[in-house]
Short mmCIF file of N, CA and C in Angstrom, two decimals:
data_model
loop_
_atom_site.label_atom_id
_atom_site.label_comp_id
_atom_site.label_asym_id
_atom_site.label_seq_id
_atom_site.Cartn_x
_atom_site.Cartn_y
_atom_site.Cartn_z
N UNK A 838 11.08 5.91 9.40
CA UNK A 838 11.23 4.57 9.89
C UNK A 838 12.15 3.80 8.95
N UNK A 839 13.05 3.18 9.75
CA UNK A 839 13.89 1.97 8.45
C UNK A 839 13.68 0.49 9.36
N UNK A 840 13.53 -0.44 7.79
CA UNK A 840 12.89 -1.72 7.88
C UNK A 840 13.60 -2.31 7.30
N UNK A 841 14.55 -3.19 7.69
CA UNK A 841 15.43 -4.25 7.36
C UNK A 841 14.87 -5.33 6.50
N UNK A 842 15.76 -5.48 5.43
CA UNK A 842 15.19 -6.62 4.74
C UNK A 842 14.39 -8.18 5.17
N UNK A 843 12.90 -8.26 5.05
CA UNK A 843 11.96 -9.32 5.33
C UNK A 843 11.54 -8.88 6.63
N UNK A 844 11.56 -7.34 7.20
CA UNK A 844 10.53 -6.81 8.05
C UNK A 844 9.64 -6.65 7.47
N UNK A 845 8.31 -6.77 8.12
CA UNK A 845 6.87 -6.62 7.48
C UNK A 845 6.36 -5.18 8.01
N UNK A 846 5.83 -4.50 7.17
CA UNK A 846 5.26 -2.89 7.22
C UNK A 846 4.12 -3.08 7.81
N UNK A 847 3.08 -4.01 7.01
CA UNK A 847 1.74 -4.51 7.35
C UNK A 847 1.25 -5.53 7.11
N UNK A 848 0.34 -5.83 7.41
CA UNK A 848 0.07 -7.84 7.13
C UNK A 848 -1.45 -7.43 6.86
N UNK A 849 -1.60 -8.33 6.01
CA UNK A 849 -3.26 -8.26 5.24
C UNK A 849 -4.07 -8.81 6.32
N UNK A 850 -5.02 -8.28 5.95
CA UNK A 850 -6.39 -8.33 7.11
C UNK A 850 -6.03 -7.47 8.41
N UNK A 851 -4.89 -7.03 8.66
CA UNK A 851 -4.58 -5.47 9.58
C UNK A 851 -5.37 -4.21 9.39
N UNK A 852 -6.07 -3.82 10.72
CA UNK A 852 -6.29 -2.73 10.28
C UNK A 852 -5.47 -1.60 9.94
N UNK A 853 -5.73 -0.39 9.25
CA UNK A 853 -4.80 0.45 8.60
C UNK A 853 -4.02 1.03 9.73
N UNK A 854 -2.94 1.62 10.34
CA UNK A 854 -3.17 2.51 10.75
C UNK A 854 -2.89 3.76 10.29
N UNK A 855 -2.34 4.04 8.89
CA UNK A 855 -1.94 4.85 8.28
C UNK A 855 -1.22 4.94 7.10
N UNK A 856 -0.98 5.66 6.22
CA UNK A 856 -0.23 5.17 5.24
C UNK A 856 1.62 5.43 4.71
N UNK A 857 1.98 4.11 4.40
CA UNK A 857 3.40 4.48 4.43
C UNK A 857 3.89 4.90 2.72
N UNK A 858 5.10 5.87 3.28
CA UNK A 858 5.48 6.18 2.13
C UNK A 858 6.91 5.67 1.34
N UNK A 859 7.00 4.93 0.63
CA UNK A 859 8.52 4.01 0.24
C UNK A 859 9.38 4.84 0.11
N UNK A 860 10.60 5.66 0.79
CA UNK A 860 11.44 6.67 0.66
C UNK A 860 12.63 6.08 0.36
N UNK A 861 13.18 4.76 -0.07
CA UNK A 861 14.30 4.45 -0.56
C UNK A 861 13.95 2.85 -0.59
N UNK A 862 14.21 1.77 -1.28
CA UNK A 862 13.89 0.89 -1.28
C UNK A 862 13.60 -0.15 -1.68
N UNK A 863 13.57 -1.33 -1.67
CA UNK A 863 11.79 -2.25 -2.28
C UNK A 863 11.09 -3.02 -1.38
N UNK A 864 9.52 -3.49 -1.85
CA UNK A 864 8.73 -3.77 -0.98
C UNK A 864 8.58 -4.65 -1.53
N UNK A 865 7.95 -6.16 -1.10
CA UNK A 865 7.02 -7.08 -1.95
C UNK A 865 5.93 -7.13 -0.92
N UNK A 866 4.93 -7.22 -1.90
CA UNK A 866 3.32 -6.94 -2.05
C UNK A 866 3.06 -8.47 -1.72
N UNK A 867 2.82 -9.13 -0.92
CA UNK A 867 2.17 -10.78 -1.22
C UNK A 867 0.61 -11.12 -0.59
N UNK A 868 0.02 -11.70 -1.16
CA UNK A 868 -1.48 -11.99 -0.31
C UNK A 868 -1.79 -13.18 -0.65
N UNK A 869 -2.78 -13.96 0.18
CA UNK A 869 -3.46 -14.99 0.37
C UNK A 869 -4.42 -15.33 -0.63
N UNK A 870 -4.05 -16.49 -1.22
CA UNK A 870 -5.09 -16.94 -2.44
C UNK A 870 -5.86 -17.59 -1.47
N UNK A 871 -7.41 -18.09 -2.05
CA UNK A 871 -8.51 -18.94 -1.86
C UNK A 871 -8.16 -20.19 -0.74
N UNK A 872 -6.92 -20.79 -1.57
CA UNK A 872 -6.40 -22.14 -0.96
C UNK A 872 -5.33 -21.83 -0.41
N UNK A 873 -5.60 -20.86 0.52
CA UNK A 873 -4.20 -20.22 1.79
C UNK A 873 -2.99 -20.32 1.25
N UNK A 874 -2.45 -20.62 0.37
CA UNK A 874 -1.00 -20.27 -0.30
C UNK A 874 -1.16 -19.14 -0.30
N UNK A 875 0.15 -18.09 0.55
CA UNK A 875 0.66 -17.05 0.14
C UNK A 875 1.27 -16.40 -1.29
N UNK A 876 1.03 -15.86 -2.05
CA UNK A 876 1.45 -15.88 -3.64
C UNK A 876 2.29 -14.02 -3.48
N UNK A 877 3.13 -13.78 -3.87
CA UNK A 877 3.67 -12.51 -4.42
C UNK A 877 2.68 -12.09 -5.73
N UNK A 878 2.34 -10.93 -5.00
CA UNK A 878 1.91 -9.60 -6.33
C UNK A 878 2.32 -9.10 -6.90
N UNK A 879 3.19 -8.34 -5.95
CA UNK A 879 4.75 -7.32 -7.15
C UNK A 879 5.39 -6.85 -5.94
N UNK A 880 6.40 -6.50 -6.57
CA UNK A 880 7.38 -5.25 -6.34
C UNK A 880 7.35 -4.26 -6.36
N UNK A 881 7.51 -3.13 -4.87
CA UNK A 881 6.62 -2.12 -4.92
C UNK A 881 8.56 -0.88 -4.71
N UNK A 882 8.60 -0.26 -5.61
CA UNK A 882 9.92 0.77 -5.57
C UNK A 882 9.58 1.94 -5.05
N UNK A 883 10.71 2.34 -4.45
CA UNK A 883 10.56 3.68 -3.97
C UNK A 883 9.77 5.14 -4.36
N UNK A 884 8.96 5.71 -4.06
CA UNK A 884 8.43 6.78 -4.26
C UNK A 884 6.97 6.08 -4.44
N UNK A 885 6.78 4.75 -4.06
CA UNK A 885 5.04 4.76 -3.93
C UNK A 885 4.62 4.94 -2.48
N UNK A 886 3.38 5.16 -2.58
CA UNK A 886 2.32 4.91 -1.32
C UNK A 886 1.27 3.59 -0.90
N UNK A 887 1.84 2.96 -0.30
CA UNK A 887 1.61 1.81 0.16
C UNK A 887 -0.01 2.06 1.29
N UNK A 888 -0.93 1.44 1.09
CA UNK A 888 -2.16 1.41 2.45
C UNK A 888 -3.45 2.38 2.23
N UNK A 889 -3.17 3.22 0.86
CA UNK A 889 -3.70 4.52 0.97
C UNK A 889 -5.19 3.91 0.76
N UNK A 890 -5.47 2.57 -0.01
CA UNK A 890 -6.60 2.35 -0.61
C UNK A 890 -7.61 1.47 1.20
N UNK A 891 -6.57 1.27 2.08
CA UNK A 891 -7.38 0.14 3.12
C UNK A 891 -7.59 2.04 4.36
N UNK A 892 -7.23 2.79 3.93
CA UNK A 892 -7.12 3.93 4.57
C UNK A 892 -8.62 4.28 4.47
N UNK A 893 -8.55 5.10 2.97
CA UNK A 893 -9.60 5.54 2.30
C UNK A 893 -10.94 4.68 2.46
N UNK A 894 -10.56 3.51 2.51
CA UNK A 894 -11.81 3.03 2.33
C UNK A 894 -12.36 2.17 3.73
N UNK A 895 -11.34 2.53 4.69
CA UNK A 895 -11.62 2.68 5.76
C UNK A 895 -11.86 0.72 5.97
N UNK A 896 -11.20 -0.19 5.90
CA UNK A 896 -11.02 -1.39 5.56
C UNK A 896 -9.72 -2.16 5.69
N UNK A 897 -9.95 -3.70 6.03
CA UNK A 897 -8.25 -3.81 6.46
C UNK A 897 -7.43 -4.19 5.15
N UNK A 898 -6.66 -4.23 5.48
CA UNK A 898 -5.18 -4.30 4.17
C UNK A 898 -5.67 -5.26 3.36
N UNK A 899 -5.19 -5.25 2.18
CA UNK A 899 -5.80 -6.32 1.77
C UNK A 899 -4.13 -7.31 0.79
N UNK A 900 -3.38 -6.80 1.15
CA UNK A 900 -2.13 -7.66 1.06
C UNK A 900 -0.82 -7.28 2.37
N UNK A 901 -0.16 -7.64 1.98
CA UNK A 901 0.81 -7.73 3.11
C UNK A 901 2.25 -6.65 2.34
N UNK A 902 2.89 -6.33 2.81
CA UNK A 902 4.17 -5.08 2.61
C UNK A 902 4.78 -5.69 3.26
N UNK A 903 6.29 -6.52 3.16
CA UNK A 903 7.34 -6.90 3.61
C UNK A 903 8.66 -6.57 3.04
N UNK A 904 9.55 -5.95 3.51
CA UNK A 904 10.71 -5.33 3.23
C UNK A 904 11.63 -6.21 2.10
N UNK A 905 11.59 -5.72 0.53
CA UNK A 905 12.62 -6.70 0.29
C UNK A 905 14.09 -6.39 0.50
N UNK A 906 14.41 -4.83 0.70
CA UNK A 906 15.69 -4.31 0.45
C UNK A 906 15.83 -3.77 2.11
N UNK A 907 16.49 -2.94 2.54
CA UNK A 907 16.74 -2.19 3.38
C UNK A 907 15.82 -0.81 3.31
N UNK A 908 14.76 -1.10 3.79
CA UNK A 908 13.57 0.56 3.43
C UNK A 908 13.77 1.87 4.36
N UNK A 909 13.96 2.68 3.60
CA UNK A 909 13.51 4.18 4.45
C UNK A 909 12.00 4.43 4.28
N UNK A 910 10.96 4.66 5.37
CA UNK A 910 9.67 4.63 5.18
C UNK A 910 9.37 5.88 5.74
N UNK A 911 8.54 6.51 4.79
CA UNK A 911 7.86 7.70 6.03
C UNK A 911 6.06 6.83 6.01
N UNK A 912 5.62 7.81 7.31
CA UNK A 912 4.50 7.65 7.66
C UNK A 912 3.71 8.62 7.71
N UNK A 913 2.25 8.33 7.63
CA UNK A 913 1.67 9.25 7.77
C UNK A 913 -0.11 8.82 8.93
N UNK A 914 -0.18 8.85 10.03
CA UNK A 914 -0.76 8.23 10.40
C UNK A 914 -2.62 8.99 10.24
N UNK A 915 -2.98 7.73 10.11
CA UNK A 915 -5.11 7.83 9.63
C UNK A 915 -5.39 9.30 9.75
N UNK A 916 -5.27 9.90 11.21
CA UNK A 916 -5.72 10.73 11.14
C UNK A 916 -5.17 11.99 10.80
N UNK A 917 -4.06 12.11 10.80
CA UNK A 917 -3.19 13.49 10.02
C UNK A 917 -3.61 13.27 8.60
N UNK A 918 -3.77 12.13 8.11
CA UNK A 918 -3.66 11.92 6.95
C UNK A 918 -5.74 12.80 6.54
N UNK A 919 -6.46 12.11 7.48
CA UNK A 919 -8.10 12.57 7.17
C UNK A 919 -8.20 14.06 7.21
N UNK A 920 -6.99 15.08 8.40
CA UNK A 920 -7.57 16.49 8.74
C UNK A 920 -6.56 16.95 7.32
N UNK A 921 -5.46 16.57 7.24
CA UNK A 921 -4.89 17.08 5.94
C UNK A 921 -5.69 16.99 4.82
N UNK A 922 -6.83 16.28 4.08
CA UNK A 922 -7.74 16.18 3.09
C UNK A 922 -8.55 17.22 3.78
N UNK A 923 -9.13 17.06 4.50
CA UNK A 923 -10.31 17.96 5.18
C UNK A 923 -9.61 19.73 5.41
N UNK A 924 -8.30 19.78 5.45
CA UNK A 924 -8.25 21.26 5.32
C UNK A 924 -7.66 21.66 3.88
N UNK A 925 -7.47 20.64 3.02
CA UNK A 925 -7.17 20.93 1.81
C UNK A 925 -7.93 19.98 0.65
N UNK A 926 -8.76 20.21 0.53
CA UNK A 926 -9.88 19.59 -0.30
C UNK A 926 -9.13 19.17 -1.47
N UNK A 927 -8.57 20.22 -2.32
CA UNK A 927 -7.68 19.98 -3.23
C UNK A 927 -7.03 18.26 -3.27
N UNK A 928 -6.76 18.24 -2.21
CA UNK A 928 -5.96 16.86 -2.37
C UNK A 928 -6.30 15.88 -2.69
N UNK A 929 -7.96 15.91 -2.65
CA UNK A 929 -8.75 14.52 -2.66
C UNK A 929 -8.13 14.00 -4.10
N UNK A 930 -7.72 14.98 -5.38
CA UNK A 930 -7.93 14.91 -6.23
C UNK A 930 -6.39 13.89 -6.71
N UNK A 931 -5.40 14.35 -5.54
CA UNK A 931 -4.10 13.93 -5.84
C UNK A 931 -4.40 12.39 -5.35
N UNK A 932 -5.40 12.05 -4.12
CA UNK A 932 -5.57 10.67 -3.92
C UNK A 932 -6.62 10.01 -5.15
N UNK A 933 -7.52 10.64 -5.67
CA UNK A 933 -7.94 9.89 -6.63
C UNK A 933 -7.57 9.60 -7.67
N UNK A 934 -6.16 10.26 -7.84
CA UNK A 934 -5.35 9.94 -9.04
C UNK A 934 -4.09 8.69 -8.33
N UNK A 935 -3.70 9.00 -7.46
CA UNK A 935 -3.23 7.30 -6.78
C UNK A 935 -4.02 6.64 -6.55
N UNK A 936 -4.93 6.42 -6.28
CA UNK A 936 -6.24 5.00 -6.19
C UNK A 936 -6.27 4.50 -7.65
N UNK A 937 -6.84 5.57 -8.32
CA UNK A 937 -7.40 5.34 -9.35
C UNK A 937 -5.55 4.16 -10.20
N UNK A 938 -4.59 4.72 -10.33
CA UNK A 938 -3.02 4.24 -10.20
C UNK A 938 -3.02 2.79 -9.82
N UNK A 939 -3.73 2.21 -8.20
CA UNK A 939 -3.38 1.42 -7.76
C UNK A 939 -4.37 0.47 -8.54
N UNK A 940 -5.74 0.84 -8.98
CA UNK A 940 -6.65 -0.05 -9.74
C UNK A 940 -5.91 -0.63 -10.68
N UNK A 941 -5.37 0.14 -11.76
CA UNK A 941 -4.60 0.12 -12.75
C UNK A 941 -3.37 -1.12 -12.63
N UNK A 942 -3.08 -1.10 -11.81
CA UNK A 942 -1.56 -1.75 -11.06
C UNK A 942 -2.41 -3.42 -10.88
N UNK A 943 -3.18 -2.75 -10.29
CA UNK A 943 -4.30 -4.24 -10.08
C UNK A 943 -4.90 -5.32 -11.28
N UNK A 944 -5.13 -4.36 -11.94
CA UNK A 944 -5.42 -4.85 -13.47
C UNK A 944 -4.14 -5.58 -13.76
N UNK A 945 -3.05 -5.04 -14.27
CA UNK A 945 -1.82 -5.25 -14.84
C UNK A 945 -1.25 -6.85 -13.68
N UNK A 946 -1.29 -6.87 -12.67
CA UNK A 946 -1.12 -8.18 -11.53
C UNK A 946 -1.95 -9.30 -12.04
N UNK A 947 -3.46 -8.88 -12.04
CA UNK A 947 -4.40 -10.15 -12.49
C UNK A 947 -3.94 -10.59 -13.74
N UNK A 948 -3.81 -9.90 -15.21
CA UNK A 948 -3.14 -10.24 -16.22
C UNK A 948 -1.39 -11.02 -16.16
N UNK A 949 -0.89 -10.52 -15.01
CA UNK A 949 0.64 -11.53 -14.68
C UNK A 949 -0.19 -12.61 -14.41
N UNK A 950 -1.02 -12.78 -13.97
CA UNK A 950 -1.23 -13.82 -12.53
C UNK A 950 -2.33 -14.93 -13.61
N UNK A 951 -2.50 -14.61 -14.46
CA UNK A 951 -3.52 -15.33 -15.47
C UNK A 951 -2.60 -16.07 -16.14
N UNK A 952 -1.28 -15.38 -16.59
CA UNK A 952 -0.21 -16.15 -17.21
C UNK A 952 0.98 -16.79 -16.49
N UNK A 953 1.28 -16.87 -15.41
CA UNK A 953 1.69 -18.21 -14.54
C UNK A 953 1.37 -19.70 -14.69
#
């Protein structure tokens, strides 16, 4: 899929339908504070996986993916994505090392976002 700069991938509170993969690009990450101002999270570059955590945890998005550059996206939709874990167990291990990644990422945002 290609997404023209300030196309939106997904919008927070969407349910998943699968997860995208950034194949050339940038993304900005933005979500809804308390007092409905939209705020930017980060900048998401090519070769991440965007959705995997509202996937997994079976839950809607919890920020928004809007095109900042011109994106090449692959996809991978919910359920290719569930029988591919389920016939290769192995993998769980490659997603708990990107989750575990995106926590991390999360941490490092709240610490930007403390110093604003």
């Amino acid at each position: 899929m290609r997404f023209k700069p300030g196309e939106t991938l997904f919008k927070e509170g969407d349910e998943p339908e699968g997860i995208y993969i950034l194949e050339a690009g940038q993304a900005d990450l933005l979500f809804s504070a308390r007092n409905g101002h939209v705020k930017p999270l980060r900048v998401v570059q090519s070769g991440q996986i965007l959705g995997l955590s509202a996937v997994v945890g079976n839950k809607p998005h919890d920020c928004t993916a809007i095109a900042r550059t011109g994106c090449r996206v692959g996809f991978i939709d919910r359920q290719s994505l569930r029988r591919l874990l389920d016939e290769n167990p192995s993998t769980w291990f490659d997603v708990l090392r990107l989750l575990s990644n995106d926590v991390n990422a999360a941490y490092d945002d709240m610490r930007s976002l403390v110093n604003r």
